Short mmCIF file of C-alpha atoms in Angstrom, two decimals:
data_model
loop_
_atom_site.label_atom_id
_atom_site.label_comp_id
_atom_site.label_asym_id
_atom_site.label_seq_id
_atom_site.Cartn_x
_atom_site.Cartn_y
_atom_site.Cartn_z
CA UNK N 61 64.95 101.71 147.17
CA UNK N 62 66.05 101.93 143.89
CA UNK N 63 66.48 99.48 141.62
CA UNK N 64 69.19 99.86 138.41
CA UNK N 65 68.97 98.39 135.31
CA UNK N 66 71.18 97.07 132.58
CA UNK N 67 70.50 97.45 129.13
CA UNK N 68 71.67 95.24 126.56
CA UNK N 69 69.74 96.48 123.39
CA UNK N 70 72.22 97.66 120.97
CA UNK N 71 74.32 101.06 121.07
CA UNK N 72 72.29 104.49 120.89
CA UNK N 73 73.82 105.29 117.33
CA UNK N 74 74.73 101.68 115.64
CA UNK N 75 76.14 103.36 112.55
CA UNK N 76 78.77 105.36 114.64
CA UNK N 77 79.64 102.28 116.80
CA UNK N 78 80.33 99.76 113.98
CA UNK N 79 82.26 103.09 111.89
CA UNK N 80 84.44 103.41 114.69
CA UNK N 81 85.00 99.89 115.48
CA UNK N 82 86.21 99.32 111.57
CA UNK N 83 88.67 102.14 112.06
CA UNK N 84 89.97 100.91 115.02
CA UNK N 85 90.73 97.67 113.60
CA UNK N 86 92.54 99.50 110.59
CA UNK N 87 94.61 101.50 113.60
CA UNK N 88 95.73 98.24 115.08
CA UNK N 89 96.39 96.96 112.05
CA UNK N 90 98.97 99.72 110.81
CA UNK N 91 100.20 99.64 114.47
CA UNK N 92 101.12 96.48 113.94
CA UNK N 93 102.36 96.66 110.49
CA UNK N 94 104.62 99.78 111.94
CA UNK N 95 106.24 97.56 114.81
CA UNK N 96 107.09 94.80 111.88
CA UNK N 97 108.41 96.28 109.46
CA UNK N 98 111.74 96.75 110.89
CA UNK N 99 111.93 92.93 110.72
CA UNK N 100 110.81 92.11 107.61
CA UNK N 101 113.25 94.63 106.50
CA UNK N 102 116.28 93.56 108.60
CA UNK N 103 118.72 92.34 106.02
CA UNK N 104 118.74 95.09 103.32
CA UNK N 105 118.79 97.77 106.11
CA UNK N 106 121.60 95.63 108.05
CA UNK N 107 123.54 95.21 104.03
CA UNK N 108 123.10 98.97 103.43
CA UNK N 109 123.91 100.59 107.03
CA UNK N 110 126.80 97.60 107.82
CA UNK N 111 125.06 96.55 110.98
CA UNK N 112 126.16 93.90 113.21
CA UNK N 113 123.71 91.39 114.61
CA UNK N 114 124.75 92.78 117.88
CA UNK N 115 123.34 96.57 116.92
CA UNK N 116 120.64 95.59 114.34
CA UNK N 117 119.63 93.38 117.87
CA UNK N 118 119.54 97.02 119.67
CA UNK N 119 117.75 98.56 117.22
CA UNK N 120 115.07 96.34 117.61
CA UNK N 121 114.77 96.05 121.80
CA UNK N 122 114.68 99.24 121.97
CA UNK N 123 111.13 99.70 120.67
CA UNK N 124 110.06 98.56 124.07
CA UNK N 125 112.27 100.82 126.22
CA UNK N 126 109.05 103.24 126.70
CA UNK N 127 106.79 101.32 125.20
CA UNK N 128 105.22 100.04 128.86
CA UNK N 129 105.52 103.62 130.60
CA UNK N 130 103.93 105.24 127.32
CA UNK N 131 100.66 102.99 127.95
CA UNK N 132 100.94 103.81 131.68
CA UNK N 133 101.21 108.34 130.77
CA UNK N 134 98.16 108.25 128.34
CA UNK N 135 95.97 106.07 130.45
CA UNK N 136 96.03 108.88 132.72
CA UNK N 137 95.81 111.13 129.50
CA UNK N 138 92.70 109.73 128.00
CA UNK N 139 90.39 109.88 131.08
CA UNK N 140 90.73 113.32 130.61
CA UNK N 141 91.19 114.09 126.94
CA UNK N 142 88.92 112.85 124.24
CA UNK N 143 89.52 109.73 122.67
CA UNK N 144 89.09 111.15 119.21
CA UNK N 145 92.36 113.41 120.15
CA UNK N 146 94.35 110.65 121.68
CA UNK N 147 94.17 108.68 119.26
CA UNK N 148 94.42 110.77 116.23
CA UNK N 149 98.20 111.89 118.11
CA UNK N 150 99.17 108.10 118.24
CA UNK N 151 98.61 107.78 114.87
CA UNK N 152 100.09 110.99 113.84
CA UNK N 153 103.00 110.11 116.17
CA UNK N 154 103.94 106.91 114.28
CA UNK N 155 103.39 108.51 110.97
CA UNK N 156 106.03 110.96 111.48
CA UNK N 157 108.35 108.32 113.08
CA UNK N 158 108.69 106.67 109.61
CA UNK N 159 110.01 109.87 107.80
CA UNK N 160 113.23 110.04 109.25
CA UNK N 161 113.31 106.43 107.73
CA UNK N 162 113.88 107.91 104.75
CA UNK N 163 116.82 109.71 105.14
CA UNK N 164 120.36 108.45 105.52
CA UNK N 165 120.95 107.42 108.75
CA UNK N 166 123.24 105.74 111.98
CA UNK N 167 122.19 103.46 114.62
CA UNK N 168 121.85 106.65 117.16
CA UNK N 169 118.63 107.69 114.92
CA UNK N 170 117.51 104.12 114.61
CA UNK N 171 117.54 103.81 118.50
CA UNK N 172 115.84 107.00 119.18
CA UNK N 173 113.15 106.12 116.23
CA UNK N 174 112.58 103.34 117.55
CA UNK N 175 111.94 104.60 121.40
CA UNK N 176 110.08 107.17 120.30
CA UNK N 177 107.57 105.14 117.76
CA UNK N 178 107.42 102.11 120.97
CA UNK N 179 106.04 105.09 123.80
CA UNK N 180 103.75 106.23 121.23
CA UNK N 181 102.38 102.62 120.21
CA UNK N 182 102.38 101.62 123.84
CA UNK N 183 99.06 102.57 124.14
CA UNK N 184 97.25 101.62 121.11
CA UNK N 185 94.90 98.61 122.18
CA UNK N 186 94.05 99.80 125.47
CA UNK N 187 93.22 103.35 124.55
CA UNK N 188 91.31 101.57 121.01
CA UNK N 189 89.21 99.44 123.25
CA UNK N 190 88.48 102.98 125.74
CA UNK N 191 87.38 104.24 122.63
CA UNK N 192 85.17 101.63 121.47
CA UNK N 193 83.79 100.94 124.66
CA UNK N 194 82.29 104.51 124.65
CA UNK N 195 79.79 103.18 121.99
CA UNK N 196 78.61 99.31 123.89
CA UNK N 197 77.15 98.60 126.64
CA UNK N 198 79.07 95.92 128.91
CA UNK N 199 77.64 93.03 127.69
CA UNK N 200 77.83 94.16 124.27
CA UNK N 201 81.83 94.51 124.13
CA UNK N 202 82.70 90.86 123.38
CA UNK N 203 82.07 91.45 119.65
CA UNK N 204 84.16 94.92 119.09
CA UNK N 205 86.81 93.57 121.19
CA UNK N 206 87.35 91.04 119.45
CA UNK N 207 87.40 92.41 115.76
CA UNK N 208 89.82 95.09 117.15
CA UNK N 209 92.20 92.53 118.43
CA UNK N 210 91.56 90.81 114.92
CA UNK N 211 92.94 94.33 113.48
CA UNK N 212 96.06 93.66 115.36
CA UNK N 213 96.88 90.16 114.17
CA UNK N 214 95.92 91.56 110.45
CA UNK N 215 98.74 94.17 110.68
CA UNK N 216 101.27 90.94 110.56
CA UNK N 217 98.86 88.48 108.46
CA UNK N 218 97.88 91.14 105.86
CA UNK N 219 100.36 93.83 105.77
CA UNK N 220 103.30 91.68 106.17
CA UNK N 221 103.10 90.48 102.27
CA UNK N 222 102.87 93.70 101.37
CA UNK N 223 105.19 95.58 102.98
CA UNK N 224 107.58 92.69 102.09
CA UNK N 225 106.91 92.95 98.22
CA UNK N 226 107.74 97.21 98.19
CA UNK N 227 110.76 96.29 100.10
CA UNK N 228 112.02 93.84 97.55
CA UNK N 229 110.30 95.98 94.55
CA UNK N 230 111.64 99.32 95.76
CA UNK N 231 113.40 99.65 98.53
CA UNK N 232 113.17 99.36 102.82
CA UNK N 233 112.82 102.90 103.04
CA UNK N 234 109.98 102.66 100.73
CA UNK N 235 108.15 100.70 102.94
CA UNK N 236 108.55 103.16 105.91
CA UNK N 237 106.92 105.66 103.63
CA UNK N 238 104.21 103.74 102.92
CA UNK N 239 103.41 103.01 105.94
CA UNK N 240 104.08 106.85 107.03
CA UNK N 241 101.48 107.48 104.23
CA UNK N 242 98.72 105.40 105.51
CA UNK N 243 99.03 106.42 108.98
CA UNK N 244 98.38 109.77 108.01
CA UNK N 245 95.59 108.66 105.81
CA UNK N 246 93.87 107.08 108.78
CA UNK N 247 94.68 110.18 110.77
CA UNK N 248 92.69 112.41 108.20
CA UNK N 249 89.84 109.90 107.83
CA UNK N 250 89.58 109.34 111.81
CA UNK N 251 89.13 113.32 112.46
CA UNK N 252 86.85 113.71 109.30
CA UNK N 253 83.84 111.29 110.86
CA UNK N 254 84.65 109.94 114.25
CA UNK N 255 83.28 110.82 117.62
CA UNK N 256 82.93 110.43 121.31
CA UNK N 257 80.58 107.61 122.03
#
């Protein structure tokens, strides 16, 4: 008979782990500075486009339109693609949402932004956690859990001041680009040093 057993010493490479748990957390927090930002900048884009409540209202619910069924298609995806992949094309995906942002543009192109950036951001925590539960044993997961889901509540805590002061220095689509920018900064920094745990 044999007999299995658990360890619960810390992860193989500790370095890796915590390096890819800290850019995990800065992932969920630009996902969720990328899903508030239409918000914060409701009224100028509502002055500037002539938006009723009505459509400015679907603009907004249609972030979740594929939002559920884009969670659902890459947690097939990422049991048999690397992690490191997956997740640098969310990121990537959402950074190239915000361009058209900066463009002129109708409520047609808002809707379909916004579908398109809500099936690609579907996925985000669950295929973050995948990822960092690569590195932990089981009962070492509590921790990196945790700080990721931390990462998430950041992206409204901390980027929310932010992204409000460019919007009322410069402009809404500013903000978009900003946040375009530092999506693609993660991407670049995410494919430079992580890896499978």
């Amino acid at each position: 008979m044999t007999t299995r057993t658990t360890s619960i010493g810390p992860p193989a490479d500790p370095a890796g782990a915590w390096i890819t748990v800290v850019l995990l957390i800065l992932f969920m927090l630009i996902n969720f500075a990328d899903r508030a930002v239409l918000g914060l900048a409701a009224v100028p884009i509502m002055r500037e486009l002539g938006l009723s409540h009505a459509e400015f209202g679907l603009i907004g619910a249609s972030f979740f339109t594929f939002f559920s069924l884009g969670a659902v298609v890459v947690g097939f995806l990422v049991n048999r693609i690397s992690t490191k992949w997956v997740l640098a094309a969310l990121a990537l995906s959402w950074s190239l949402c915000q361009l058209p942002l900066l463009l002129p543009l109708s409520v047609a192109v808002l809707v379909a932004n916004r579908v398109a950036l809500g099936l690609s951001e579907g996925p985000a925590y669950p295929v973050a956690l995948h990822a960092a539960y690569k590195w932990f044993p089981s009962e070492r997961r509590a921790m990196p859990t945790s700080l990721i889901a931390v990462g998430a509540l950041a992206g409204n805590g901390v980027a929310a001041p932010v992204i409000v002061y460019v919007i009322a220095t410069w402009s809404w689509h500013a903000a978009f680009a900003l946040l375009g920018a530092v999506g693609l900064a993660w991407c670049a920094a995410w494919l430079a040093v992580s890896r499978e745990g």
